[in-house]
Coordinates of C-alpha atoms in Angstrom, one line a residue:
M1 CA 0.5 -5.1 5.9
V2 CA -2.9 -6.0 7.2
I3 CA -2.3 -9.5 5.8
L4 CA 0.9 -9.8 7.8
E5 CA -0.9 -8.7 11.0
C6 CA -3.5 -11.4 10.4
L7 CA -0.8 -13.9 9.8
N8 CA 1.1 -13.0 12.9
K9 CA -1.3 -15.0 15.1
F10 CA 0.0 -18.1 13.3
N11 CA 3.7 -17.3 13.1
G12 CA 5.8 -20.3 13.9
L13 CA 2.8 -22.7 13.9
I14 CA 2.0 -25.7 11.7
F15 CA -0.3 -24.4 9.0
D16 CA -2.7 -27.4 8.9
S17 CA -6.3 -27.3 7.8
K18 CA -7.4 -26.0 11.2
N19 CA -5.1 -23.0 11.2
S20 CA -5.7 -22.4 7.5
R21 CA -9.4 -22.1 8.3
L22 CA -8.8 -19.8 11.3
Y23 CA -6.5 -17.7 9.1
F24 CA -9.2 -17.5 6.5
E25 CA -11.7 -16.2 9.1
E26 CA -9.1 -13.5 10.1
L27 CA -9.0 -12.4 6.5
V28 CA -12.8 -12.2 6.3
K29 CA -12.9 -10.3 9.6
N30 CA -10.4 -7.7 8.4
G31 CA -12.0 -7.3 5.0
I32 CA -9.1 -8.8 3.0
Y33 CA -11.5 -11.4 1.6
K34 CA -14.9 -10.1 0.6
L35 CA -17.8 -12.5 0.8
S36 CA -21.0 -11.6 -0.9
N37 CA -23.3 -13.4 1.5
I38 CA -22.7 -13.5 5.3
P39 CA -25.7 -14.1 7.5
S40 CA -26.1 -11.5 10.3
T41 CA -25.5 -14.1 13.1
I42 CA -22.2 -15.2 11.5
N43 CA -21.2 -11.6 10.8
E44 CA -21.9 -10.8 14.5
K45 CA -19.5 -13.6 15.6
L46 CA -16.8 -12.5 13.2
I47 CA -17.0 -8.8 14.4
N48 CA -16.8 -9.9 18.0
D49 CA -13.8 -12.2 17.3
D50 CA -15.7 -15.4 18.0
I51 CA -14.6 -18.6 16.3
L52 CA -17.3 -20.1 13.9
S53 CA -18.7 -23.5 14.6
D54 CA -18.3 -26.3 12.0
L55 CA -22.0 -25.8 11.0
E56 CA -21.6 -22.0 10.6
F57 CA -18.4 -22.4 8.5
E58 CA -20.2 -24.9 6.3
E59 CA -23.1 -22.5 5.9
L60 CA -20.6 -19.8 4.9
L61 CA -19.2 -22.1 2.2
K62 CA -22.6 -22.9 0.8
L63 CA -23.6 -19.2 0.5
N64 CA -20.5 -18.2 -1.3
P65 CA -19.7 -20.2 -4.4
Q66 CA -16.2 -18.7 -4.8
I67 CA -15.2 -20.6 -1.7
S68 CA -17.5 -23.6 -2.0
S69 CA -15.0 -26.0 -0.4
E70 CA -12.1 -25.9 2.0
E71 CA -9.8 -27.1 -0.9
K72 CA -10.6 -23.8 -2.7
I73 CA -9.9 -21.8 0.4
N74 CA -6.6 -23.6 1.0
F75 CA -5.5 -23.0 -2.6
R76 CA -6.2 -19.3 -2.5
I77 CA -4.5 -19.0 0.9
R78 CA -1.4 -21.0 -0.3
T79 CA -1.1 -18.8 -3.4
Q80 CA -1.2 -15.7 -1.3
L81 CA 1.4 -17.0 1.2
K82 CA 3.7 -18.2 -1.6
A83 CA 3.7 -14.7 -3.0
L84 CA 4.7 -13.3 0.4
E85 CA 7.4 -15.9 0.6
S86 CA 8.9 -15.0 -2.8
Q87 CA 9.0 -11.3 -1.6
G88 CA 11.0 -12.3 1.5
F89 CA 8.3 -12.0 4.2
L90 CA 7.8 -15.7 5.0
I91 CA 9.8 -18.9 5.3
F92 CA 8.1 -22.3 4.8
S93 CA 9.7 -25.2 6.5
G94 CA 8.8 -28.8 7.6
D95 CA 6.1 -30.9 5.9
K96 CA 5.2 -29.7 2.4
N97 CA 1.5 -30.2 3.0
K98 CA 1.5 -28.9 6.6
P99 CA 4.3 -26.4 6.7
I100 CA 5.5 -24.3 9.5
I101 CA 5.2 -20.7 8.4
T102 CA 7.7 -18.2 10.0
M103 CA 7.6 -14.5 9.5
T104 CA 11.0 -12.9 8.6
N105 CA 12.6 -9.8 10.0
L106 CA 11.5 -7.9 6.9
A107 CA 7.9 -8.8 7.7
F108 CA 8.2 -7.5 11.3
E109 CA 10.0 -4.4 10.0
L110 CA 7.1 -3.7 7.6
M111 CA 4.5 -4.3 10.3
S112 CA 6.2 -2.1 12.9
R113 CA 6.1 0.9 10.5
K114 CA 9.4 2.1 12.1
S115 CA 11.0 2.4 8.7
Y116 CA 9.8 3.8 5.4
I117 CA 8.0 1.1 3.5
T118 CA 9.6 2.5 0.3
D119 CA 13.1 1.6 1.8
I120 CA 11.9 -1.9 2.8
Y121 CA 10.6 -2.5 -0.7
S122 CA 13.7 -1.0 -2.3
K123 CA 15.8 -3.6 -0.4
I124 CA 13.5 -6.5 -1.5
M125 CA 13.2 -5.4 -5.1
I126 CA 17.0 -4.9 -5.5
G127 CA 17.6 -8.3 -4.1
L128 CA 14.8 -10.0 -6.0
H129 CA 16.0 -13.0 -8.0
S130 CA 13.5 -14.7 -10.4
G131 CA 14.8 -18.2 -9.7
N132 CA 15.2 -17.8 -5.9
P133 CA 14.7 -20.8 -3.6
A134 CA 11.0 -19.7 -3.0
R135 CA 10.4 -20.0 -6.8
K136 CA 12.2 -23.1 -7.8
S137 CA 9.9 -23.7 -10.8
T138 CA 11.2 -20.5 -12.4
L139 CA 14.2 -21.3 -14.5
N140 CA 15.1 -17.6 -15.3
K141 CA 18.2 -16.2 -13.8
A142 CA 17.0 -12.6 -13.8
R143 CA 17.1 -9.8 -11.3
V144 CA 13.9 -8.2 -12.5
F145 CA 14.0 -4.8 -10.7
L146 CA 17.7 -4.2 -11.4
N147 CA 17.1 -5.3 -15.0
T148 CA 14.3 -2.7 -15.2
I149 CA 16.1 0.3 -13.9
F150 CA 19.2 -0.4 -16.0
V151 CA 17.1 -1.0 -19.2
I152 CA 15.2 2.3 -18.6
D153 CA 18.5 4.2 -18.0
S154 CA 20.3 2.8 -21.0
L155 CA 17.2 3.0 -23.3
K156 CA 16.6 6.7 -22.5
K157 CA 20.3 7.5 -23.3
E158 CA 20.3 5.6 -26.6
W159 CA 16.9 7.0 -27.6
E160 CA 18.1 10.5 -27.0
K161 CA 21.2 9.9 -29.1
L162 CA 18.8 9.2 -32.0
G163 CA 17.3 12.6 -31.5
N164 CA 14.2 11.5 -29.7
E165 CA 12.5 12.6 -26.5
A166 CA 13.2 9.9 -23.8
K167 CA 10.2 9.2 -21.7
G168 CA 11.1 5.8 -20.3
I169 CA 10.0 2.4 -21.4
L170 CA 6.5 1.7 -22.7
K171 CA 4.3 -0.7 -20.7
Y172 CA 4.1 -3.3 -23.5
E173 CA 7.9 -3.1 -23.8
F174 CA 8.2 -3.7 -20.1
K175 CA 5.8 -6.7 -20.1
S176 CA 7.6 -8.4 -23.1
F177 CA 11.2 -7.4 -23.4
V178 CA 12.1 -6.8 -19.8
L179 CA 9.9 -9.4 -18.0
G180 CA 10.9 -11.8 -20.8
M181 CA 14.6 -11.6 -19.9
K182 CA 16.0 -15.0 -18.8
D183 CA 19.2 -13.4 -17.5
Y184 CA 20.6 -10.0 -16.6
D185 CA 22.0 -8.9 -20.0
Y186 CA 20.2 -5.6 -20.0
K187 CA 22.3 -4.2 -22.9
K188 CA 21.0 -6.9 -25.2
C189 CA 17.4 -6.1 -24.0
V190 CA 17.9 -2.5 -24.9
Q191 CA 19.2 -3.4 -28.4
D192 CA 16.1 -5.6 -28.9
I193 CA 13.8 -2.7 -27.9
L194 CA 15.6 -0.3 -30.2
E195 CA 15.4 -2.8 -33.1
Y196 CA 11.7 -3.2 -32.4
R197 CA 11.1 0.6 -32.4
K198 CA 13.1 0.9 -35.6
N199 CA 10.8 -1.5 -37.3
Y200 CA 7.4 -0.8 -35.7
G201 CA 7.7 2.6 -34.0
L202 CA 6.1 3.0 -30.6
K203 CA 2.9 0.9 -31.4
E204 CA 2.4 -2.5 -29.9
N205 CA 2.6 -5.3 -32.4
E206 CA 1.1 -8.4 -30.8
K207 CA 2.2 -10.8 -33.5
Y208 CA 5.9 -9.7 -33.3
I209 CA 5.9 -9.8 -29.4
S210 CA 4.3 -13.2 -29.2
D211 CA 6.8 -14.6 -31.7
Y212 CA 9.7 -12.9 -29.7
L213 CA 8.6 -14.3 -26.4
F214 CA 7.3 -17.8 -27.2
N215 CA 9.5 -18.7 -30.2
K216 CA 12.7 -16.7 -30.1
L217 CA 13.0 -16.8 -26.3
G218 CA 11.2 -20.1 -25.9
L219 CA 9.1 -19.0 -22.9
K220 CA 6.1 -21.0 -21.9
K221 CA 3.1 -20.0 -24.0
I222 CA 0.3 -18.2 -22.2
K223 CA -2.6 -16.0 -23.3
Y224 CA -1.3 -12.6 -24.5
D225 CA -3.7 -10.7 -22.3
S226 CA -2.3 -12.5 -19.3
L227 CA 1.0 -10.6 -19.9
N228 CA -0.8 -7.4 -18.9
D229 CA -2.0 -8.8 -15.6
Y230 CA 1.5 -10.0 -14.7
A231 CA 3.1 -6.7 -15.7
D232 CA 0.6 -4.8 -13.5
E233 CA 1.3 -7.1 -10.6
V234 CA 5.1 -6.7 -10.9
F235 CA 5.0 -2.9 -11.4
R236 CA 2.8 -2.4 -8.4
K237 CA 5.6 -3.9 -6.3
F238 CA 8.1 -1.7 -8.1
E239 CA 6.0 1.4 -7.4
M240 CA 6.2 0.6 -3.7
T241 CA 9.9 1.6 -3.8
G242 CA 8.9 5.2 -4.7
L243 CA 11.6 5.1 -7.4
L244 CA 9.5 4.3 -10.5
I245 CA 6.4 6.0 -11.8
A246 CA 3.8 5.4 -14.5
R247 CA 3.1 8.3 -16.8
G248 CA 0.7 8.7 -19.8
K249 CA -2.6 7.0 -20.6
F250 CA -4.2 4.1 -22.4
K251 CA -1.7 2.5 -24.9
H252 CA 1.0 5.2 -24.3
I253 CA 1.8 4.4 -20.6
Y254 CA 5.5 4.8 -19.9
Y255 CA 7.4 3.5 -16.9
D256 CA 10.1 5.9 -15.8
F257 CA 12.2 7.2 -12.9
S258 CA 10.6 9.4 -10.3
N259 CA 11.9 12.9 -10.7
F260 CA 11.8 13.5 -6.9
N261 CA 13.9 10.4 -6.2
S262 CA 16.2 10.6 -9.3
K263 CA 19.4 10.8 -7.2
K264 CA 18.4 7.5 -5.4
I265 CA 18.2 5.9 -8.8
E266 CA 21.5 7.3 -9.8
S267 CA 23.1 5.9 -6.6
L268 CA 21.7 2.5 -7.4
L269 CA 22.9 2.5 -11.0
N270 CA 26.4 3.3 -9.6
A271 CA 26.3 0.8 -6.7
Y272 CA 25.0 -2.1 -8.8
K273 CA 26.6 -1.5 -12.1
N274 CA 28.3 -4.9 -12.0
Y275 CA 25.3 -6.8 -10.7
D276 CA 24.9 -10.5 -11.5
F277 CA 22.7 -13.5 -10.5
K278 CA 23.5 -15.1 -7.3
E279 CA 22.8 -18.8 -6.4
F280 CA 21.3 -19.6 -2.9
S281 CA 21.4 -23.0 -1.3
N282 CA 18.2 -22.5 0.7
I283 CA 15.5 -20.0 1.5
E284 CA 17.1 -18.9 4.7
E285 CA 20.3 -17.9 2.8
Y286 CA 18.2 -15.9 0.3
I287 CA 16.2 -14.1 3.1
N288 CA 19.4 -13.2 4.9
F289 CA 20.7 -11.8 1.6
L290 CA 17.6 -9.6 1.2
D291 CA 17.7 -8.5 4.9
N292 CA 21.3 -7.3 4.6
I293 CA 21.1 -5.3 1.3
K294 CA 22.5 -1.8 1.8
L295 CA 20.7 1.2 0.3
P296 CA 23.3 3.8 -0.7
W297 CA 21.3 6.8 0.6
L298 CA 21.0 5.2 4.0
D299 CA 24.6 3.8 4.1
N300 CA 26.4 7.0 3.0
N301 CA 25.7 10.5 4.3
E302 CA 27.3 12.2 1.3
I303 CA 25.0 10.3 -1.1
R304 CA 22.0 11.1 1.2
K305 CA 22.9 14.8 1.0
E306 CA 22.9 14.6 -2.8
V307 CA 19.5 12.9 -2.6
I308 CA 18.2 15.7 -0.4
K309 CA 19.6 18.4 -2.7
Q310 CA 17.8 16.9 -5.7
K311 CA 14.5 16.7 -3.7
A312 CA 14.8 20.3 -2.8
K313 CA 15.6 21.2 -6.4
S314 CA 12.5 19.4 -7.7
L315 CA 10.4 21.5 -5.3
D316 CA 12.2 24.7 -6.3
I317 CA 13.5 25.1 -2.7
V318 CA 16.9 26.7 -2.1
L319 CA 18.8 25.2 0.8
K320 CA 21.3 26.8 3.1
D321 CA 24.3 25.1 4.7
S322 CA 22.6 25.4 8.1
D323 CA 19.7 23.3 6.8
F324 CA 21.9 20.2 6.7
E325 CA 22.5 20.1 10.5
N326 CA 19.8 17.5 10.9
L327 CA 19.3 15.4 7.8
N328 CA 16.4 13.4 9.2
I329 CA 14.3 16.6 9.9
L330 CA 15.4 18.2 6.5
E331 CA 14.5 15.2 4.4
E332 CA 11.2 14.6 6.2
S333 CA 10.2 18.2 5.6
L334 CA 11.0 17.9 1.9
N335 CA 9.1 14.6 1.7
Q336 CA 6.0 16.1 3.3
K337 CA 6.1 19.1 0.9
F338 CA 6.3 16.6 -2.0
Y339 CA 3.4 14.5 -0.6
N340 CA 1.2 17.5 0.0
K341 CA 1.9 18.8 -3.5
A342 CA 1.0 15.5 -5.0
L343 CA -2.1 15.2 -2.9
Q344 CA -3.2 18.7 -3.9
S345 CA -2.9 17.8 -7.5
A346 CA -5.1 14.7 -7.0
I347 CA -7.7 16.8 -5.1
L348 CA -7.9 19.3 -8.0
Q349 CA -8.7 16.4 -10.4
S350 CA -11.2 14.7 -8.1
D351 CA -15.0 14.9 -8.0
I352 CA -16.8 15.1 -4.6
K353 CA -19.7 13.0 -5.7
E354 CA -17.5 10.2 -7.0
L355 CA -15.4 10.3 -3.8
L356 CA -18.5 9.9 -1.7
E357 CA -19.6 7.0 -3.9
E358 CA -16.2 5.4 -3.2
L359 CA -16.8 5.8 0.5
K360 CA -20.1 4.1 0.2
I361 CA -18.3 1.0 -1.3
L362 CA -16.1 0.9 1.8
A363 CA -19.2 1.3 4.1
S364 CA -20.9 -1.6 2.3
L365 CA -23.6 0.7 1.1
S366 CA -22.8 0.1 -2.5
N367 CA -21.9 -3.0 -4.5
A368 CA -20.1 -1.0 -7.2
K369 CA -16.4 -1.7 -8.0
S370 CA -13.9 0.8 -6.9
K371 CA -11.9 2.6 -9.5
Y372 CA -8.9 2.7 -7.1
D373 CA -6.5 -0.3 -7.1
I374 CA -5.5 0.5 -3.5
P375 CA -5.9 -1.7 -0.4
E376 CA -9.0 -0.7 1.6
P377 CA -7.4 0.6 4.8
L378 CA -5.1 2.9 2.7
R379 CA -8.0 3.8 0.4
L380 CA -10.1 5.0 3.3
E381 CA -7.5 7.4 4.5
Y382 CA -6.9 8.6 1.0
L383 CA -10.6 9.2 0.3
L384 CA -10.9 11.2 3.6
A385 CA -8.0 13.5 2.6
L386 CA -9.5 14.0 -0.9
I387 CA -13.0 14.7 0.4
L388 CA -11.9 17.2 3.0
G389 CA -9.6 19.0 0.6
K390 CA -12.2 19.1 -2.2
K391 CA -15.1 20.2 0.0
Y392 CA -13.4 22.6 2.4
G393 CA -10.1 23.6 0.7
I394 CA -6.5 22.4 1.0
A395 CA -5.3 25.0 3.5
K396 CA -4.4 23.3 6.8
L397 CA -4.7 19.8 5.3
Y398 CA -1.9 17.4 6.3
S399 CA -2.0 13.8 5.2
N400 CA 0.7 11.5 6.6
L401 CA 0.5 9.0 3.7
I402 CA 3.4 8.4 1.3
Y403 CA 2.4 9.6 -2.2
N404 CA 3.9 9.2 -5.6
E405 CA 4.0 12.1 -8.0
N406 CA 0.7 11.1 -9.5
G407 CA -1.0 11.7 -6.1
I408 CA -1.6 8.0 -5.5
P409 CA -0.8 6.7 -2.0
L410 CA 1.9 4.0 -1.8
S411 CA 1.7 3.3 1.9
Y412 CA 1.5 4.7 5.4
A413 CA 4.2 6.9 6.8
P414 CA 6.3 5.5 9.7
A415 CA 4.4 4.9 12.9
G416 CA 3.9 7.6 15.5
K417 CA 2.0 10.0 13.5
I418 CA -1.7 10.8 13.3
D419 CA -3.3 9.6 10.0
L420 CA -4.8 12.9 8.9
E421 CA -5.0 16.5 10.2
Y422 CA -7.4 19.2 9.0
N423 CA -7.6 22.5 10.7
D424 CA -8.5 21.7 14.4
F425 CA -9.3 18.0 13.6
L426 CA -7.2 14.9 14.0
F427 CA -8.5 12.0 12.0
E428 CA -7.8 8.3 12.5
A429 CA -9.2 5.9 10.0
T430 CA -9.4 2.1 10.1
M431 CA -11.2 -0.7 8.2
I432 CA -10.9 -3.0 11.3
K433 CA -14.3 -4.4 12.3
N434 CA -13.0 -6.9 14.7
R435 CA -13.8 -6.0 18.3
N436 CA -10.5 -6.9 20.0
Q437 CA -8.3 -5.5 17.2
Q438 CA -10.2 -2.3 17.1
L439 CA -10.0 -1.9 20.9
N440 CA -6.3 -2.7 20.9
S441 CA -5.2 -0.7 17.9
E442 CA -7.5 2.3 17.7
T443 CA -7.9 3.6 21.3
T444 CA -4.8 4.3 23.4
S445 CA -2.7 5.3 20.4
I446 CA -5.4 7.8 19.3
A447 CA -5.6 9.3 22.8
R448 CA -1.8 9.6 23.0
H449 CA -1.7 11.3 19.6
M450 CA -4.4 13.7 20.6
K451 CA -2.8 14.6 23.9
E452 CA 0.7 15.1 22.3
S453 CA -0.8 17.2 19.4
Q454 CA -2.8 19.3 21.8
D455 CA 0.2 20.0 24.0
K456 CA 2.4 20.8 21.0
R457 CA -0.1 23.1 19.3
R458 CA -1.4 24.5 22.6
E459 CA -5.0 24.6 21.4
Y460 CA -8.0 22.4 21.9
L461 CA -8.4 19.8 19.2
R462 CA -11.2 17.6 17.9
T463 CA -10.4 14.0 17.3
I464 CA -12.5 11.6 15.2
L465 CA -12.2 7.8 14.6
I466 CA -13.8 6.6 11.4
A467 CA -14.5 2.9 10.9
P468 CA -17.0 0.6 9.2
Y469 CA -18.4 -0.4 12.6
I470 CA -17.9 0.9 16.2
H471 CA -17.9 -1.3 19.2
W472 CA -19.3 -0.5 22.6
D473 CA -15.9 -0.8 24.4
V474 CA -14.4 1.6 21.9
A475 CA -17.2 4.2 22.3
L476 CA -16.9 3.9 26.1
F477 CA -13.1 4.5 25.9
F478 CA -13.7 7.7 23.9
K479 CA -16.4 8.9 26.3
F480 CA -13.8 8.6 29.1
C481 CA -11.2 10.4 27.1
T482 CA -13.6 13.2 26.3
K483 CA -14.1 13.8 30.0
E484 CA -10.6 13.2 31.0
F485 CA -8.9 15.5 28.5
E486 CA -11.8 18.0 28.3
S487 CA -11.7 17.5 24.5
K488 CA -14.1 16.7 21.8
I489 CA -13.5 13.1 20.7
A490 CA -15.9 10.7 19.1
P491 CA -15.9 7.5 17.0
I492 CA -18.3 7.3 14.1
T493 CA -18.9 5.0 11.2
I494 CA -18.0 5.6 7.6
A495 CA -21.7 5.9 6.8
K496 CA -22.1 8.6 9.4
F497 CA -19.1 10.4 8.1
I498 CA -20.7 10.5 4.7
E499 CA -23.8 12.0 6.3
L500 CA -21.7 14.5 8.1
I501 CA -20.1 15.7 4.9
E502 CA -23.4 15.9 3.1
K503 CA -25.0 17.9 5.8
S504 CA -22.1 20.3 6.2
P505 CA -21.9 22.7 3.3
N506 CA -18.9 24.6 4.9
F507 CA -16.3 23.7 7.5
N508 CA -18.0 25.6 10.3
D509 CA -21.1 23.4 9.8
F510 CA -18.8 20.4 9.9
Q511 CA -17.4 21.4 13.3
I512 CA -20.9 22.1 14.7
N513 CA -22.4 18.8 13.3
F514 CA -19.5 16.8 14.6
D515 CA -19.9 18.4 18.1
K516 CA -23.4 16.9 18.1
F517 CA -21.9 13.4 18.0
V518 CA -19.7 14.3 20.9
N519 CA -22.6 15.6 22.9
R520 CA -24.6 12.4 22.2
L521 CA -21.7 10.3 23.2
L522 CA -21.4 12.1 26.5
N523 CA -25.1 12.4 27.3
E524 CA -26.6 9.1 26.0
K525 CA -26.1 5.6 27.2
T526 CA -23.1 4.1 25.3
Q527 CA -25.2 1.3 23.9
N528 CA -27.7 3.9 22.5
Y529 CA -24.9 5.8 21.0
I530 CA -23.4 2.9 19.1
D531 CA -26.8 1.7 18.0
S532 CA -27.5 5.1 16.5
I533 CA -24.3 5.2 14.5
N534 CA -24.1 1.6 13.5
F535 CA -27.7 0.9 12.5
N536 CA -29.4 4.2 11.8

């Protein structure tokens, strides 16, 4: 989503070398591209939203071998944008070398956060065609997501008939048999998997699978290990629907249906039981097809009620007829209970020292590699929730992220909600370093959320913004709000939050130590305050 926000500045423009370079600078400013060596003078310009001079840009290239030329940058950017195009978020038009890049309705729907991202991705994945106009080089006529859910459903049924426990499809079966499909004949795929299991059991046989893919199916030969990378990439997108889940460990990872959303899967299996591969004359026709896909649980109230009943059943909640008067409120309540339960499970399995080390990575205080394959902005909010719950307990902890049943965040909840609530604290977290974006995105909305929450709860609340870097204008805005609303509001850096946690053995100490930041913000010069949190 941050990538789309960066790209929005160039929507409808010719993506020539100049705009490609400016877009790259946006990606660096927002932490999408991590560079190992950025001189302080250049970093200051990036943070303050200034455009780099030619000499400064050349210096950046020389100091970072991975982007040693503009050709390498353009290649990486084009690869990224093509991936977004194939998902239905962009349209390329005009000159092949200097295309006009236009963002689609799906892209703006995703950015606005007015809809659940799981529903947006469900539409895209249902409509995904391997050989769509954005991927003309792909000769397969497969609908990968629909192939996957129909294979899993049929395989489980057939495996149970043989007297076995049906857990789903093994990861290696997914990467080979399902992703190797050239068409949408899922029944044949299931028979191939059953034949394999009959001969080799549940263990991965690289020799057989290589022969199956590259000789029997005639697919282009690639390194066997590369199949894992591709499978991981595809399944990450499938997970964004909230419909599929990975269970198990190591070589026994199964992909299966989410128990919480099993009725959604059932509705898809019924609605698309006669699916086929559709031909599209151009990219616009394909994007329009994706945009107009109907989700059964949004298109039919009776199906939605069945979905809600299943969600309640999975949470051991008994519903009354009167509960169904407002389906939106009811389903949102069940969703939140599910997300909280999943988060609590993740908190129990976490280690506070490891979590703080993860925060240090985001604060650029550590060069270690994160164990979480989660985008940084989402990871920051997730780590804050885990740390607060682990250190001070899960009571009165409310995270407004969307979680899968493994307690891993998939995305943000629809817009209009505070990121994280704990006791009398409202937390907003961002990885934005850029001055203008931080000022525009992380000030008035936070003040509004605080005022609305305070009026609703009828109690004074503390509000905290956590970011890698805090700008003078942002600190000044919070100083004004603190006085205007007679509340305790302060922006601090990730590094200072780590100190706050380490120096606060209990939640009462956390409140007292946070109040010290508020007092300093009110009583010191604003420049002195930001110097103390950014550089000390």
